[in-house]
Structures are given as C-alpha cells and as structure tokens.
Tab-separated table of C-alpha atoms in Angstrom:
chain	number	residue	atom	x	y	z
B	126	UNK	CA	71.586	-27.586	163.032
B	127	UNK	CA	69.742	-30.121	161.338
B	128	UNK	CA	69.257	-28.127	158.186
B	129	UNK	CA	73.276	-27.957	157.380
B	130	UNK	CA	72.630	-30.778	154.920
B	131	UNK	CA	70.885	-28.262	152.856
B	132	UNK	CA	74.300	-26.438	152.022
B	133	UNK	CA	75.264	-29.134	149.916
B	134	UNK	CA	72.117	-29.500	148.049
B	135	UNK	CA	71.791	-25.876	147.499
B	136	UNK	CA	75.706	-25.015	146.051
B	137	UNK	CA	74.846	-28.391	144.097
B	138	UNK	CA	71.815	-26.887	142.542
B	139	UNK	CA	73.650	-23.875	141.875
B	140	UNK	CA	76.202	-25.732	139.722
B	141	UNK	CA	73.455	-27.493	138.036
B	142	UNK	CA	71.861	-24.483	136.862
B	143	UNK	CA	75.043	-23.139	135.566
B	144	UNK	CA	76.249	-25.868	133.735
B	145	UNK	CA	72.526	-26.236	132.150
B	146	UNK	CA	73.383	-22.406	130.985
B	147	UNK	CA	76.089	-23.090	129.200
B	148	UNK	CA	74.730	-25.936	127.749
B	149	UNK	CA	72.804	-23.553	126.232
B	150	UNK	CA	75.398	-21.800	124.453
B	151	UNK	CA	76.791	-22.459	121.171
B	152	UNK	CA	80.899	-23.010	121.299
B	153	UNK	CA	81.156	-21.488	117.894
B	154	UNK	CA	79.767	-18.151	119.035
B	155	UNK	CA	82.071	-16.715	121.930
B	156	UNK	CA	81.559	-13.203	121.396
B	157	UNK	CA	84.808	-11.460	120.052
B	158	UNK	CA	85.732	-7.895	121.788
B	159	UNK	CA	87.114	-7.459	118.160
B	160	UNK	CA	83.126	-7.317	116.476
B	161	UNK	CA	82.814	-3.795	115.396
B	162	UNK	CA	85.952	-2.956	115.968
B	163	UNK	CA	88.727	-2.030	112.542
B	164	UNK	CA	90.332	-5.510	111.659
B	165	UNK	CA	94.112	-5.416	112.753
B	166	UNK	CA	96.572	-4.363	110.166
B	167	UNK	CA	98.858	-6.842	108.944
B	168	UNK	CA	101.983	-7.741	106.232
B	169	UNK	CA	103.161	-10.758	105.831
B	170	UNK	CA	104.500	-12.723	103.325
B	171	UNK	CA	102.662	-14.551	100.304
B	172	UNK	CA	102.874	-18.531	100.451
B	173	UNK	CA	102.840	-19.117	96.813
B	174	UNK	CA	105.295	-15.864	96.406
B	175	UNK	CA	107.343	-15.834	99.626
B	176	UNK	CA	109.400	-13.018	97.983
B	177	UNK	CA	105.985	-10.782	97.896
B	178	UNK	CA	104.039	-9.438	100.939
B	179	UNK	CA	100.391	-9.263	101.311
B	180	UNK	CA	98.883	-6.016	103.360
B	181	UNK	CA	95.502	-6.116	104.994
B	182	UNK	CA	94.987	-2.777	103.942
B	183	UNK	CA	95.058	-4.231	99.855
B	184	UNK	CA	91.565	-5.350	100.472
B	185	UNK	CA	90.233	-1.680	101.711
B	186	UNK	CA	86.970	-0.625	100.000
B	187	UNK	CA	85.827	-4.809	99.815
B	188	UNK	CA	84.130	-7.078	101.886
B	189	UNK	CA	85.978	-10.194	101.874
B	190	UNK	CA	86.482	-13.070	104.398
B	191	UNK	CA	90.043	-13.763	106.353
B	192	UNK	CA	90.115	-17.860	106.966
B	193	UNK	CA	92.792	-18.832	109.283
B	194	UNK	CA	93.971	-22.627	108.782
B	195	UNK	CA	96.833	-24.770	109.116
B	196	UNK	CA	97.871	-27.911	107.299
B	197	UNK	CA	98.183	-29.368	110.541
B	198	UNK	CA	94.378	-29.053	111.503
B	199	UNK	CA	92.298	-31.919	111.356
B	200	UNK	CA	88.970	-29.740	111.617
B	201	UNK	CA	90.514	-27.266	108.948
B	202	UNK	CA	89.871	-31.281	106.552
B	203	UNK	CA	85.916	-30.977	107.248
B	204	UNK	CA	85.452	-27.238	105.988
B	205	UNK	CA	87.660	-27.070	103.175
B	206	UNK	CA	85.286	-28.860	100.643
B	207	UNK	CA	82.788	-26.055	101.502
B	208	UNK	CA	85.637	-23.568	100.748
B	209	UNK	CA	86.125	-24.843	97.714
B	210	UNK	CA	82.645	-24.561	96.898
B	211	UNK	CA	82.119	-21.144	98.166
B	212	UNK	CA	85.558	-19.988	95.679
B	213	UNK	CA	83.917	-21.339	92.402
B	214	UNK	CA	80.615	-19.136	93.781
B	215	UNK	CA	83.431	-15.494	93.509
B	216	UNK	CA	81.296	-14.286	96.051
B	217	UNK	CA	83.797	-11.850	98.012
B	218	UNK	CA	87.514	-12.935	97.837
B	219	UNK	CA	88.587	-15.201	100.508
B	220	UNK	CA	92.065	-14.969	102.129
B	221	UNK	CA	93.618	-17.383	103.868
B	222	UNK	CA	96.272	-16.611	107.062
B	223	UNK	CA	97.947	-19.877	107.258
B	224	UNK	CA	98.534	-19.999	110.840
B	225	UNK	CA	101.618	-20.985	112.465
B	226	UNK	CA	102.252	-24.040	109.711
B	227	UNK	CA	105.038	-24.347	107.496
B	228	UNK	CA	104.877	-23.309	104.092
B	229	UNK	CA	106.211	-26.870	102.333
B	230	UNK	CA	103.493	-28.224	104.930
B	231	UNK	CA	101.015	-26.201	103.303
B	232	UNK	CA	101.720	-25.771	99.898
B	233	UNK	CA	101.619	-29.571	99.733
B	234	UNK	CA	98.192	-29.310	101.660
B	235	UNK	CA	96.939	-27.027	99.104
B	236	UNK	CA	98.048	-29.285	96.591
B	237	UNK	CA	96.566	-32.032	97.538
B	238	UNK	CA	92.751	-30.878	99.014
B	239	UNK	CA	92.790	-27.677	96.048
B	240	UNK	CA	93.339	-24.289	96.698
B	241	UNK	CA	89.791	-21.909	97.449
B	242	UNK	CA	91.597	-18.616	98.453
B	243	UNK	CA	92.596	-16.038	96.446
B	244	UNK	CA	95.733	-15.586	98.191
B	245	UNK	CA	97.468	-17.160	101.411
B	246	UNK	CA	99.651	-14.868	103.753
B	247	UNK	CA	102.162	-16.875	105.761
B	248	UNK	CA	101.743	-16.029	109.424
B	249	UNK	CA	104.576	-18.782	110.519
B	250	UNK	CA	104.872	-17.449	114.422
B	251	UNK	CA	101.351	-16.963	114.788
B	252	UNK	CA	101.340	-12.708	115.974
B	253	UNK	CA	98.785	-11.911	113.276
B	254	UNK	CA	96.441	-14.391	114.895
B	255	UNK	CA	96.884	-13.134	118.427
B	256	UNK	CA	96.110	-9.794	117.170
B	257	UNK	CA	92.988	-11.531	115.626
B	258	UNK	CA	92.264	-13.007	118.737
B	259	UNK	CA	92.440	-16.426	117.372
B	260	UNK	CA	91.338	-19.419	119.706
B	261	UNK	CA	92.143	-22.409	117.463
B	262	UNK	CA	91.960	-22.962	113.771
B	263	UNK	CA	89.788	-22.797	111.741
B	264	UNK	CA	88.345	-19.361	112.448
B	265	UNK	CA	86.854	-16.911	109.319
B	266	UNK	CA	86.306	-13.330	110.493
B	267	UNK	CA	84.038	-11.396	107.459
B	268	UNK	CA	85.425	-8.076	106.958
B	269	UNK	CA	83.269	-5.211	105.773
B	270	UNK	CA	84.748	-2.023	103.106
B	271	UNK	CA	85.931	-0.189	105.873
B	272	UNK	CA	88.139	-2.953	107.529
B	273	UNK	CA	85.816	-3.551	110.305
B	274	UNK	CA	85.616	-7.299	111.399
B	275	UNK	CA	81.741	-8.219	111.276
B	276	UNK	CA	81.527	-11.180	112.260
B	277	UNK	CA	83.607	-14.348	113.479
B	278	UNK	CA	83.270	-18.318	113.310
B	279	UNK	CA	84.916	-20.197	115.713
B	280	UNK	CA	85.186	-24.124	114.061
B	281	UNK	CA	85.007	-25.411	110.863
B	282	UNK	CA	82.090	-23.723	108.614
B	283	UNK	CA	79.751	-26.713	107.980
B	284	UNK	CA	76.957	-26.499	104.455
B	285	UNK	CA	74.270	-24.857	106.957
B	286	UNK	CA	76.976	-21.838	108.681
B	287	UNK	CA	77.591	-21.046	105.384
B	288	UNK	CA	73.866	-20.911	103.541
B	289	UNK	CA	72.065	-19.587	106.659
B	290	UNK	CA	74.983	-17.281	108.379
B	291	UNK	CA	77.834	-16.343	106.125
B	292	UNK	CA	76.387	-15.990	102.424
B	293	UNK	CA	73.523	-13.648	103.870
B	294	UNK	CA	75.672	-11.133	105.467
B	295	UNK	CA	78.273	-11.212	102.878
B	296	UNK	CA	74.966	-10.309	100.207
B	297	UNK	CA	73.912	-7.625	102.979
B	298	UNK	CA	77.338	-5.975	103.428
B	299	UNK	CA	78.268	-6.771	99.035
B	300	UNK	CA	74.967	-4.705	98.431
C-alpha cells in the first residue's frame, strides 16, 4: 500500500520520455504516405491566364518542384527571397499551386515580392492540396520524370534546406 505513490511517478516518467522523443523530431519532416507514391493528377486554372489550364501531367518526363503558397501566409514572406534565388539558378522549373487565396490577392503578391515560378495554377477551394496532403502552407513536394513525389518540406525552405537538402536531390534525380 505504501508504494501507490509510485503510480504517479512512473506514468509521469513515461510522459517525460515521450515528450523528450518528440523533441527529437524535426516538425518539417512528418513523413508523407504520398513519398514514393505517383504525384496526384491535377488541372486547374493558370493565375496569370485564368482562361488557360495547367495539367500536372505537362511536366511528365521532368523533375521539377510543386510549391504551394498563399498570399495570405506570413511564413510563405520568409522563403520567397530564396525562391527567387533558386528561379534565376533554372535549376528544374518550379510551379507554384496557390492555395486556397484569391487570385487579385495573389497577383498583387506576386507583384509586389517578384514572381520565381514558372507558372502558378489557381487551386482557389483547396482539393488539389488535400489530394497533396497539404498540412499548411508553404509546402514544396520535388517531383521526379515519372510523376513520383520524392520528397516533401513542410515550412518555409530556409538558405541551408535548400543548399544541403533540395539542390542535391534535384542534381541526383536532373542527372
């Protein structure tokens, strides 16, 4: 009887050690059940040419990068300078799903902070993004020639995600 204390201590040691897990963890890398798996088709409309459509299946046969963003995203602010950067570098084209935004909103946006992608598809209800799994924006998903999503960034890509993580497997799958 005297050792019920220890209940207590024991569930709060347990708790300890999980929270010291996920500590652990880094919140940009929650694994996606969509890794390895063929990107989800998609048409939507173009927000510079709202009278065009854009297909996910126009990019077949490259690797490029899908960057989901909203004018309405303050974290979408920090990366765009290094999207900028990485469009004057023509690594792999860069596509942006502007995610449930308004097209004046982002047009204006665009505008204003320059324009990195080499085209923007308007998903205004946000479906493509569900089907893309999409937590929160930003998120960039690299796409290999066969329309398999390699990799995904959860958060805005800082200088060092995109020298030490996304460059080198964009050179590995571009070779």
């Amino acid at each position: 009887m005297k050792r019920i204390w220890l209940i207590p201590f024991v569930l709060f040691v347990i708790l300890l050690a999980f929270l010291a897990a996920g500590l652990t963890h880094d919140p940009h890398k929650i694994p996606s059940p969509l890794i390895g798996k063929q990107a989800p088709a998609f048409d939507l409309p173009r927000l510079n040419s709202p009278g065009q459509m854009f297909s996910s299946s126009q990019m077949k046969g490259k690797v490029w990068l899908l960057n989901v963003w909203a004018s309405w995203c303050v974290s979408c602010r920090e990366e765009h300078p290094i999207l900028v950067d990485y469009a004057r570098s023509l690594h792999v084209p860069l596509i942006g799903l502007d995610y449930k935004d308004t097209s004046p909103d982002a047009r204006m946006w665009l505008a204003q902070f320059g324009d990195p992608y080499e085209m923007v598809a308007v998903d205004a209800n946000g479906h493509v993004g569900i089907n893309y799994g999409v937590y929160g924006v930003p998120e960039t998903y690299v796409i290999d020639r066969n329309g398999t999503i390699v990799d995904k960034h959860i958060g805005p890509i800082t200088p060092r995600v995109m020298t030490e993580e996304l460059l080198p497997l964009i050179k590995r799958l571009s070779s």
